[in-house]
Amino acid sequence: MKYCSILAGLVPALSLSASILNENINAYGLLGSHFGIPGLPGSFDYIIAGGGTAGLALARRLAANVSNSVAVVEAGDFYEFSNGNLSEVPAFAGSFVGSNPILKNPLLDCSSRGAYRKWAELTGDEDYTFDNLLPYFMKSADFHPPNLPTRLANSTTKYDAAVFSPQGGPLQVSYPAWTNPVSSWIGRGLTALGLEQLPGFSGGDIIGWSYVAFTQNPQTQTRSSSEASYLREALIETTNLAVYKNTLAKRVLFDDNKKATANGGQDHIAFSPAYAVDVTTHSQLASQSFAAAQTAEYIANRTGMLTNCGGDILGFTKLPLGSISESTRASLDDFSPDWPDFEHLFLDGYFGYANDSSGAPTDGRNYVSSSTALTHPFSRGNVTIKSNDTFDNPVVSPNWLLDPRDQEMAVAAFKQGRAVFTNNATKQIVIGDEVFPGLNVSSDAQILDLIQRSAAASYHASSTCAMGMANDSMAVLDSKARVLGVQGLRVVDASSFPVLPPGHPSDALAEKIADDILTGA
């Protein structure tokens, strides 16, 4: 085999060291042969609109059959080219001033067994039970245990290698070389609240806390996205996949043109109190000298704070008894006893008002945010197209927290976020009183008002093209992701989820639907 390659060395703020680790984009034959040219006629067996998490996984699997011709039409570019290191280096995946870095640097977890049982019930398809989906999770990921010499000695990380395949898939799953010092304290705080440490969240039991594995390359300590894994593997191993980058899909041809509103949209909405702490956090990256030292360490060794996106520990749990009304509790219990009510998300910096970074402290102290997110929201949003021109953005109405049950749960979850840093196991590292929003925000009405003004999406938007059974008026797709009433069109991404589970199953869904297509389902 002959390969051509583009060497894309990390462009640092400092001078390059001799030991820099280079990146490569390799291709079988001519690199240009793997890219389509907009405007030139082309015909393919499968055309995938959108080169995202699910789209590239689906494309790679379909192209594994050499008799298939596959095209990916993607409005964006390789993020290494269009966004530099801001999408590739974990700590740059999001700003630590008023935004949410952990949610932009994907972590790997499945969901609860009960959540997938509900998925199977809603679609009438037993393929979506946990045991039947697990092989597709295993097929996608190549798991690497934590590199203990680079991590803090008190950051004991449990994991279950049995839920990953020894053969591995293209998606690299590993742990950051840097452990946030505050995380061991957080573990103590969660234990004090009654949560048990788990061996990760990929085994179907997720109520508890754990250090989390990320879709991150263990050698380069860069993000392992679908582009960096599935697509780059396809470039090396196939010649029948063409990528049309910087290209917007304009039309899908039907017999009739129809306008529609997609209902049922869901997301995990996050909100957070913040504290000053007596340990080093990502807040220090605001210091030029500290950031320069960490950049030099990352460039030379792929170690240090830049390998950590800003949050490496999570918890899933139920709300305490009596913290919500009996009617809301009954609504939650209708789904599954192992479905958590909310998620603890710990951000190694200041969260504050997530839609406005201007209020972040500039006093040089270390901050941590004890975020919580609803994992079983009842509010539903919608998306409405304005025209048949894809240049016209749709009207998106997320409708967060409109359901009174969500408001009640959000207030109770916020209080639990506070409890992590006010119990005896953690309060010794907290400096002074709560920084955001402050102890003056204490009544349920004040907390709800604060949440409504400061909440942020977890970037888990889903369920606007939901799967369902034929008698479900809200269903857009069948269980094989085929659009109802249309031939030859499927939707394979988070919008096709019949319900938003407390996890991240997009790669597994793409693997499963690709298998369906290849086997004629």
Coordinates of C-alpha atoms in Angstrom, one line a residue:
M1 CA 0.0 0.0 0.0
K2 CA 1.1 3.6 -0.7
Y3 CA 0.1 6.4 1.6
C4 CA 0.2 10.1 1.4
S5 CA 0.0 12.2 4.5
I6 CA -0.4 15.7 5.9
L7 CA 1.7 16.4 9.0
A8 CA -0.2 18.7 11.2
G9 CA 2.0 19.5 14.2
L10 CA 0.4 21.2 17.2
V11 CA 0.9 24.9 16.8
P12 CA 1.7 26.2 20.3
A13 CA 2.0 29.6 21.8
L14 CA 5.6 28.8 22.6
S15 CA 8.5 27.6 20.5
L16 CA 8.4 24.0 19.3
S17 CA 10.4 21.5 21.3
A18 CA 12.4 18.7 19.8
S19 CA 10.1 16.1 21.4
I20 CA 6.9 17.4 19.9
L21 CA 4.4 14.7 18.9
N22 CA 3.2 15.1 15.4
E23 CA -0.3 14.3 14.0
N24 CA -0.9 12.7 10.7
I25 CA -3.9 12.5 8.3
N26 CA -3.1 9.5 6.2
A27 CA -5.0 8.2 3.2
Y28 CA -4.9 5.2 0.9
G29 CA -3.6 6.4 -2.5
L30 CA -4.1 10.0 -3.2
L31 CA -5.6 12.0 -0.4
G32 CA -7.7 14.1 -2.8
S33 CA -9.4 11.0 -4.1
H34 CA -11.3 10.7 -0.8
F35 CA -13.0 14.1 -1.2
G36 CA -15.8 15.0 -3.5
I37 CA -15.9 18.2 -5.5
P38 CA -19.1 20.2 -5.2
G39 CA -20.7 21.0 -8.6
L40 CA -19.4 17.9 -10.3
P41 CA -22.0 15.2 -10.9
G42 CA -21.9 12.3 -8.6
S43 CA -24.0 9.2 -7.8
F44 CA -23.7 7.1 -4.7
D45 CA -25.5 4.1 -3.1
Y46 CA -25.7 6.0 0.3
I47 CA -25.5 9.7 0.9
I48 CA -25.2 10.8 4.5
A49 CA -26.0 14.5 5.3
G50 CA -23.9 15.5 8.3
G51 CA -20.5 14.3 9.3
G52 CA -21.1 14.3 13.0
T53 CA -20.8 11.6 15.7
A54 CA -23.3 9.2 14.2
G55 CA -22.9 10.3 10.6
L56 CA -19.2 9.3 10.3
A57 CA -19.6 6.1 12.2
L58 CA -22.4 5.1 9.9
A59 CA -20.4 6.1 6.8
R60 CA -17.4 4.1 7.9
R61 CA -19.4 0.9 8.5
L62 CA -21.3 1.2 5.2
A63 CA -18.1 1.8 3.3
A64 CA -16.6 -1.4 4.8
N65 CA -18.5 -3.2 2.1
V66 CA -16.5 -2.4 -1.0
S67 CA -19.6 -2.8 -3.2
N68 CA -21.1 0.3 -1.6
S69 CA -20.4 3.8 -2.7
V70 CA -20.8 6.3 0.2
A71 CA -20.8 10.1 0.3
V72 CA -20.8 12.3 3.4
V73 CA -22.0 15.9 2.9
E74 CA -20.8 18.1 5.7
A75 CA -21.4 21.8 6.0
G76 CA -18.2 22.2 8.1
D77 CA -14.5 21.4 7.8
F78 CA -12.1 19.3 9.7
Y79 CA -12.2 21.0 13.1
E80 CA -8.4 20.9 13.3
F81 CA -8.4 23.3 10.3
S82 CA -11.4 25.4 11.1
N83 CA -11.0 25.7 14.8
G84 CA -7.3 25.1 15.5
N85 CA -6.6 23.6 18.9
L86 CA -9.8 24.8 20.5
S87 CA -11.6 21.6 19.5
E88 CA -8.6 19.2 19.7
V89 CA -6.8 19.9 23.0
P90 CA -9.1 18.8 25.8
A91 CA -8.7 21.8 28.1
F92 CA -9.5 24.1 25.1
A93 CA -12.7 22.3 24.3
G94 CA -14.5 25.1 26.1
S95 CA -13.8 28.3 28.0
F96 CA -13.7 28.1 31.7
V97 CA -15.2 31.5 32.0
G98 CA -19.0 31.0 32.1
S99 CA -19.3 28.0 29.8
N100 CA -19.3 24.3 30.1
P101 CA -16.1 22.5 29.0
I102 CA -16.9 19.0 30.0
L103 CA -20.0 18.9 27.9
K104 CA -18.0 19.9 24.8
N105 CA -15.4 17.2 25.3
P106 CA -17.4 14.0 25.0
L107 CA -17.2 11.4 27.7
L108 CA -18.1 7.8 27.2
D109 CA -20.9 6.1 29.1
C110 CA -23.8 4.0 28.4
S111 CA -27.0 4.4 30.3
S112 CA -29.1 2.4 32.7
R113 CA -30.6 -1.0 31.8
G114 CA -34.0 0.4 32.6
A115 CA -33.5 3.4 30.2
Y116 CA -32.9 1.0 27.3
R117 CA -35.8 -1.2 28.4
K118 CA -38.0 1.9 28.0
W119 CA -36.4 2.5 24.6
A120 CA -37.4 -1.0 23.5
E121 CA -40.9 -0.6 24.8
L122 CA -41.4 2.7 23.0
T123 CA -40.2 1.3 19.7
G124 CA -41.5 -2.3 20.1
D125 CA -38.1 -3.6 19.3
E126 CA -36.1 -5.7 21.7
D127 CA -32.9 -4.8 19.8
Y128 CA -32.7 -1.7 22.1
T129 CA -32.4 -3.5 25.4
F130 CA -29.1 -3.0 27.2
D131 CA -27.8 -6.5 26.5
N132 CA -28.6 -6.3 22.8
L133 CA -27.1 -2.8 22.4
L134 CA -23.9 -3.6 24.4
P135 CA -22.2 -5.3 21.5
Y136 CA -22.5 -2.1 19.4
F137 CA -21.0 -0.1 22.2
M138 CA -18.2 -2.6 22.4
K139 CA -17.7 -2.5 18.6
S140 CA -17.2 1.2 18.6
A141 CA -14.6 1.7 21.4
D142 CA -11.0 0.9 22.0
F143 CA -10.6 1.1 25.8
H144 CA -7.3 2.0 27.6
P145 CA -7.0 1.9 31.4
P146 CA -5.8 5.0 33.2
N147 CA -2.0 5.7 33.1
L148 CA -1.4 5.7 36.8
P149 CA 2.1 7.3 36.9
T150 CA 0.7 10.5 35.5
R151 CA -2.4 10.7 37.7
L152 CA -2.7 11.7 41.4
A153 CA -2.1 8.8 43.8
N154 CA -5.4 9.5 45.6
S155 CA -7.5 9.4 42.4
T156 CA -8.3 5.7 42.5
T157 CA -10.1 5.0 39.3
K158 CA -12.3 1.9 39.1
Y159 CA -13.3 0.5 35.7
D160 CA -14.8 -2.7 34.2
A161 CA -12.8 -3.8 31.2
A162 CA -15.3 -6.6 30.5
V163 CA -17.8 -4.1 29.1
F164 CA -15.3 -3.3 26.3
S165 CA -14.1 -5.5 23.5
P166 CA -10.5 -6.8 23.5
Q167 CA -10.4 -6.2 19.7
G168 CA -11.5 -2.6 20.1
G169 CA -13.0 -0.2 17.7
P170 CA -11.8 3.0 16.1
L171 CA -13.0 5.3 18.9
Q172 CA -10.2 5.8 21.4
V173 CA -11.5 5.7 25.0
S174 CA -9.1 6.6 27.9
Y175 CA -8.5 8.9 30.9
P176 CA -6.7 12.2 31.0
A177 CA -3.1 12.2 32.1
W178 CA -4.0 14.9 34.6
T179 CA -6.5 14.4 37.5
N180 CA -8.1 17.4 38.9
P181 CA -7.0 17.8 42.5
V182 CA -10.5 18.7 43.6
S183 CA -12.0 15.5 42.3
S184 CA -10.8 13.3 45.2
W185 CA -12.5 15.7 47.5
I186 CA -15.6 15.6 45.4
G187 CA -15.6 11.8 45.6
R188 CA -15.5 12.1 49.4
G189 CA -18.4 14.6 49.3
L190 CA -20.5 12.3 47.1
T191 CA -19.8 9.3 49.3
A192 CA -20.9 11.4 52.3
L193 CA -24.2 12.0 50.5
G194 CA -24.7 8.2 50.1
L195 CA -23.4 7.6 46.6
E196 CA -21.2 4.5 46.0
Q197 CA -18.1 4.6 43.8
L198 CA -18.7 2.6 40.6
P199 CA -16.4 1.0 38.0
G200 CA -17.5 3.5 35.4
F201 CA -20.9 4.0 33.8
S202 CA -20.7 1.5 30.9
G203 CA -22.1 -1.6 32.6
G204 CA -25.8 -0.7 32.8
D205 CA -25.7 0.4 36.5
I206 CA -25.1 4.1 36.8
I207 CA -26.5 5.3 40.1
G208 CA -23.4 6.2 42.0
W209 CA -20.2 8.2 41.2
S210 CA -17.1 7.5 39.2
Y211 CA -14.1 9.0 37.5
V212 CA -15.1 9.0 33.8
A213 CA -13.5 7.7 30.6
F214 CA -13.4 10.1 27.7
T215 CA -13.3 9.7 24.0
Q216 CA -9.6 10.8 24.1
N217 CA -6.5 9.3 22.5
P218 CA -4.2 8.0 25.3
Q219 CA -1.0 8.6 23.4
T220 CA -1.6 12.1 21.9
Q221 CA -4.1 13.2 24.7
T222 CA -6.3 14.8 22.0
R223 CA -10.0 14.3 21.5
S224 CA -11.0 11.1 19.7
S225 CA -14.0 12.3 17.7
S226 CA -15.8 10.5 14.9
E227 CA -13.6 12.4 12.5
A228 CA -10.4 11.5 14.3
S229 CA -11.4 7.8 14.6
Y230 CA -14.0 6.5 12.1
L231 CA -13.2 8.9 9.3
R232 CA -9.5 8.7 9.5
E233 CA -9.7 4.9 9.6
A234 CA -11.9 5.0 6.5
L235 CA -9.4 7.3 4.7
I236 CA -6.7 4.6 5.3
E237 CA -8.7 1.5 4.6
T238 CA -11.3 2.4 1.9
T239 CA -11.6 4.0 -1.5
N240 CA -15.3 4.1 -1.7
L241 CA -16.1 6.9 0.8
A242 CA -16.2 10.5 -0.5
V243 CA -16.4 13.4 1.8
Y244 CA -17.9 16.7 0.6
K245 CA -16.7 19.1 3.3
N246 CA -17.8 22.7 3.5
T247 CA -20.8 21.6 1.6
L248 CA -24.4 22.2 2.6
A249 CA -27.1 19.6 1.6
K250 CA -29.8 21.6 -0.2
R251 CA -32.5 19.2 -1.1
V252 CA -33.9 15.7 -0.5
L253 CA -36.1 14.9 -3.4
F254 CA -39.6 13.6 -2.6
D255 CA -42.8 13.1 -4.7
D256 CA -44.4 15.9 -2.7
N257 CA -42.9 18.9 -0.8
K258 CA -44.0 19.1 2.8
K259 CA -43.4 21.4 5.7
A260 CA -43.3 20.1 9.3
T261 CA -42.8 20.9 12.9
A262 CA -40.7 18.4 14.9
N263 CA -41.9 18.1 18.4
G264 CA -40.6 16.3 21.5
G265 CA -37.2 17.9 21.8
Q266 CA -35.3 17.2 25.0
D267 CA -31.9 18.1 26.6
H268 CA -30.2 17.7 30.0
I269 CA -30.3 21.2 31.4
A270 CA -27.4 22.1 33.8
F271 CA -27.1 24.8 36.5
S272 CA -24.5 25.3 39.2
P273 CA -23.4 27.0 42.4
A274 CA -19.7 27.9 42.5
Y275 CA -17.1 28.0 45.3
A276 CA -13.5 29.2 45.8
V277 CA -11.3 26.3 46.9
D278 CA -7.9 25.7 48.4
V279 CA -6.6 23.4 45.6
T280 CA -5.4 24.2 42.0
T281 CA -8.2 24.2 39.4
H282 CA -8.5 25.1 35.7
S283 CA -9.2 28.7 36.9
Q284 CA -5.4 29.1 36.9
L285 CA -5.3 28.9 33.1
A286 CA -6.3 32.5 33.2
S287 CA -2.8 33.2 34.5
Q288 CA -0.4 33.7 31.5
S289 CA 2.6 32.2 33.3
F290 CA 0.6 29.1 34.5
A291 CA -0.9 28.6 31.1
A292 CA 2.5 28.9 29.4
A293 CA 4.0 26.3 31.7
Q294 CA 1.1 23.9 31.1
T295 CA 1.3 24.5 27.4
A296 CA 5.0 23.6 27.4
E297 CA 4.3 20.5 29.3
Y298 CA 1.5 19.4 27.0
I299 CA 3.6 20.0 23.9
A300 CA 6.6 18.1 25.2
N301 CA 5.0 15.2 27.1
R302 CA 1.3 15.3 26.5
T303 CA 0.8 15.6 30.3
G304 CA -0.5 18.3 32.6
M305 CA -3.7 20.2 32.9
L306 CA -4.4 20.6 29.2
T307 CA -5.1 16.9 28.9
N308 CA -8.1 17.3 31.2
C309 CA -11.2 19.0 29.7
G310 CA -12.2 20.5 33.1
G311 CA -14.3 17.8 34.7
D312 CA -13.3 14.2 35.3
I313 CA -15.8 12.9 37.9
L314 CA -19.6 12.4 37.6
G315 CA -22.4 11.1 39.7
F316 CA -26.0 9.9 39.0
T317 CA -28.5 9.6 41.7
K318 CA -32.1 10.0 42.9
L319 CA -33.4 13.1 44.7
P320 CA -33.7 12.7 48.4
L321 CA -37.0 11.5 49.9
G322 CA -39.3 14.4 50.6
S323 CA -37.5 16.9 48.4
I324 CA -40.1 16.7 45.6
S325 CA -43.9 16.2 45.7
E326 CA -45.4 12.7 45.7
S327 CA -47.0 13.3 42.3
T328 CA -43.6 14.3 40.7
R329 CA -42.0 11.3 42.3
A330 CA -44.7 9.1 40.9
S331 CA -44.1 10.5 37.4
L332 CA -40.4 9.8 37.6
D333 CA -41.0 6.2 38.9
D334 CA -43.3 5.5 35.9
F335 CA -40.2 5.0 33.8
S336 CA -37.7 2.8 35.6
P337 CA -36.4 2.4 39.1
D338 CA -32.8 2.5 38.0
W339 CA -33.2 5.8 36.0
P340 CA -31.5 8.6 37.9
D341 CA -33.3 11.8 38.6
F342 CA -30.3 14.0 38.0
E343 CA -26.6 14.1 37.3
H344 CA -23.8 15.7 39.3
L345 CA -21.4 17.5 36.9
F346 CA -18.3 19.0 38.4
L347 CA -16.6 21.7 36.5
D348 CA -13.1 22.6 37.5
G349 CA -13.7 26.3 37.1
Y350 CA -16.4 29.0 37.4
F351 CA -19.7 28.4 35.7
G352 CA -22.0 31.2 36.8
Y353 CA -24.4 32.6 34.2
A354 CA -23.7 30.1 31.4
N355 CA -24.9 32.5 28.8
D356 CA -22.7 35.4 29.9
S357 CA -19.0 35.0 30.7
S358 CA -18.5 38.6 31.7
G359 CA -19.3 38.0 35.3
A360 CA -16.5 35.5 36.1
P361 CA -14.1 36.5 38.9
T362 CA -10.7 37.8 37.9
D363 CA -9.1 37.7 41.4
G364 CA -6.7 34.8 40.6
R365 CA -8.4 32.3 43.0
N366 CA -9.3 28.7 42.2
Y367 CA -12.9 28.0 41.6
V368 CA -15.0 24.9 41.2
S369 CA -18.7 24.5 40.1
S370 CA -21.0 21.9 41.5
S371 CA -23.3 21.6 38.6
T372 CA -26.4 19.4 38.4
A373 CA -28.5 18.4 35.3
L374 CA -31.9 16.9 35.0
T375 CA -31.7 13.5 33.5
H376 CA -35.4 12.9 33.2
P377 CA -36.9 16.2 32.0
F378 CA -40.7 16.4 31.3
S379 CA -40.6 19.7 29.3
R380 CA -40.6 19.2 25.5
G381 CA -39.3 21.6 22.8
N382 CA -39.9 21.8 19.1
V383 CA -38.1 22.7 15.8
T384 CA -40.0 24.3 12.9
I385 CA -38.6 24.9 9.5
K386 CA -39.1 28.4 8.1
S387 CA -38.7 27.5 4.4
N388 CA -37.4 24.8 2.1
D389 CA -34.0 26.5 1.9
T390 CA -31.4 25.0 4.3
F391 CA -29.7 28.4 4.5
D392 CA -32.6 29.6 6.5
N393 CA -32.1 28.5 10.1
P394 CA -35.1 26.7 11.7
V395 CA -37.1 28.1 14.6
V396 CA -35.9 26.3 17.7
S397 CA -38.0 26.5 20.9
P398 CA -36.3 24.3 23.6
N399 CA -39.0 25.1 26.2
W400 CA -36.7 24.3 29.0
L401 CA -38.2 24.0 32.5
L402 CA -41.7 24.9 31.3
D403 CA -43.2 21.8 33.0
P404 CA -43.7 22.5 36.7
R405 CA -42.3 19.1 37.6
D406 CA -39.0 20.1 36.0
Q407 CA -39.0 23.3 38.0
E408 CA -39.5 21.4 41.2
M409 CA -36.8 18.9 40.4
A410 CA -34.3 21.6 39.3
V411 CA -34.6 23.4 42.7
A412 CA -34.1 20.1 44.6
A413 CA -31.1 19.2 42.4
F414 CA -29.5 22.6 42.9
K415 CA -29.7 22.1 46.6
Q416 CA -27.9 18.7 46.2
G417 CA -25.2 20.5 44.2
R418 CA -24.7 22.8 47.1
A419 CA -24.7 19.9 49.6
V420 CA -21.6 18.4 47.9
F421 CA -19.5 21.3 49.1
T422 CA -21.2 22.0 52.4
N423 CA -20.9 18.6 54.0
N424 CA -18.1 17.7 56.5
A425 CA -16.2 15.7 53.9
T426 CA -15.5 18.7 51.6
K427 CA -16.1 22.0 53.3
Q428 CA -12.5 22.2 54.7
I429 CA -11.2 23.0 51.2
V430 CA -13.9 25.7 50.6
I431 CA -12.7 29.3 51.1
G432 CA -15.4 31.5 52.5
D433 CA -19.0 31.4 51.5
E434 CA -20.6 30.3 48.3
V435 CA -19.4 32.6 45.5
F436 CA -22.3 32.0 43.0
P437 CA -25.1 32.7 43.4
G438 CA -24.4 33.4 47.1
L439 CA -26.2 32.5 50.3
N440 CA -28.8 35.2 49.8
V441 CA -30.3 33.0 47.2
S442 CA -32.1 30.6 49.5
S443 CA -35.8 30.3 49.0
D444 CA -37.2 27.9 46.4
A445 CA -38.5 30.9 44.4
Q446 CA -35.1 32.6 44.4
I447 CA -33.3 29.4 43.4
L448 CA -35.8 28.7 40.5
D449 CA -35.4 32.3 39.3
L450 CA -31.6 31.9 39.4
I451 CA -31.8 28.6 37.5
Q452 CA -34.0 30.1 34.8
R453 CA -31.5 32.9 34.2
S454 CA -28.3 30.8 34.4
A455 CA -29.1 27.3 33.1
A456 CA -27.3 25.9 30.1
A457 CA -27.8 23.1 27.6
S458 CA -25.7 19.9 27.9
Y459 CA -25.6 19.7 24.1
H460 CA -27.7 16.5 24.2
A461 CA -30.5 17.9 22.1
S462 CA -32.6 14.9 21.0
S463 CA -35.9 13.3 20.1
T464 CA -37.3 15.7 17.5
C465 CA -37.4 12.9 14.9
A466 CA -38.2 10.2 17.4
M467 CA -38.5 6.5 16.8
G468 CA -41.8 4.9 17.7
M469 CA -44.5 2.4 16.8
A470 CA -46.9 2.8 14.0
N471 CA -49.7 3.8 16.4
D472 CA -47.6 6.6 18.1
S473 CA -48.7 10.0 16.8
M474 CA -45.4 11.5 17.8
A475 CA -43.3 8.9 15.9
V476 CA -41.3 10.1 12.9
L477 CA -39.2 6.9 12.4
D478 CA -39.6 3.2 12.9
S479 CA -37.2 1.3 15.0
K480 CA -34.8 0.9 12.1
A481 CA -34.5 4.7 11.8
R482 CA -36.5 4.7 8.6
V483 CA -38.7 7.8 8.0
L484 CA -42.4 6.6 8.2
G485 CA -44.1 6.9 4.9
V486 CA -40.9 7.5 2.9
Q487 CA -38.7 5.1 1.0
G488 CA -34.9 5.2 1.2
L489 CA -34.5 7.8 4.0
R490 CA -33.3 7.3 7.5
V491 CA -32.4 9.6 10.4
V492 CA -29.5 8.4 12.5
D493 CA -28.5 10.8 15.3
A494 CA -29.7 11.9 18.7
S495 CA -32.9 13.4 17.2
S496 CA -34.0 9.8 16.5
F497 CA -34.0 8.8 20.2
P498 CA -37.5 8.0 21.3
V499 CA -36.6 9.4 24.7
L500 CA -33.4 11.0 26.0
P501 CA -31.6 8.6 28.2
P502 CA -29.0 9.5 30.9
G503 CA -26.0 8.7 28.7
H504 CA -24.4 9.0 25.3
P505 CA -25.5 6.2 22.9
S506 CA -25.0 8.0 19.5
D507 CA -22.1 5.8 18.3
A508 CA -23.8 2.6 19.4
L509 CA -27.0 3.7 17.5
A510 CA -25.0 4.3 14.4
E511 CA -23.3 1.0 14.6
K512 CA -26.6 -0.8 15.1
I513 CA -28.4 1.0 12.2
A514 CA -25.4 0.3 9.9
D515 CA -25.7 -3.3 10.8
D516 CA -29.4 -3.2 10.0
I517 CA -28.7 -1.6 6.6
L518 CA -25.9 -4.1 5.7
T519 CA -28.0 -7.1 6.7
G520 CA -31.1 -5.8 4.8
A521 CA -33.2 -4.9 7.8

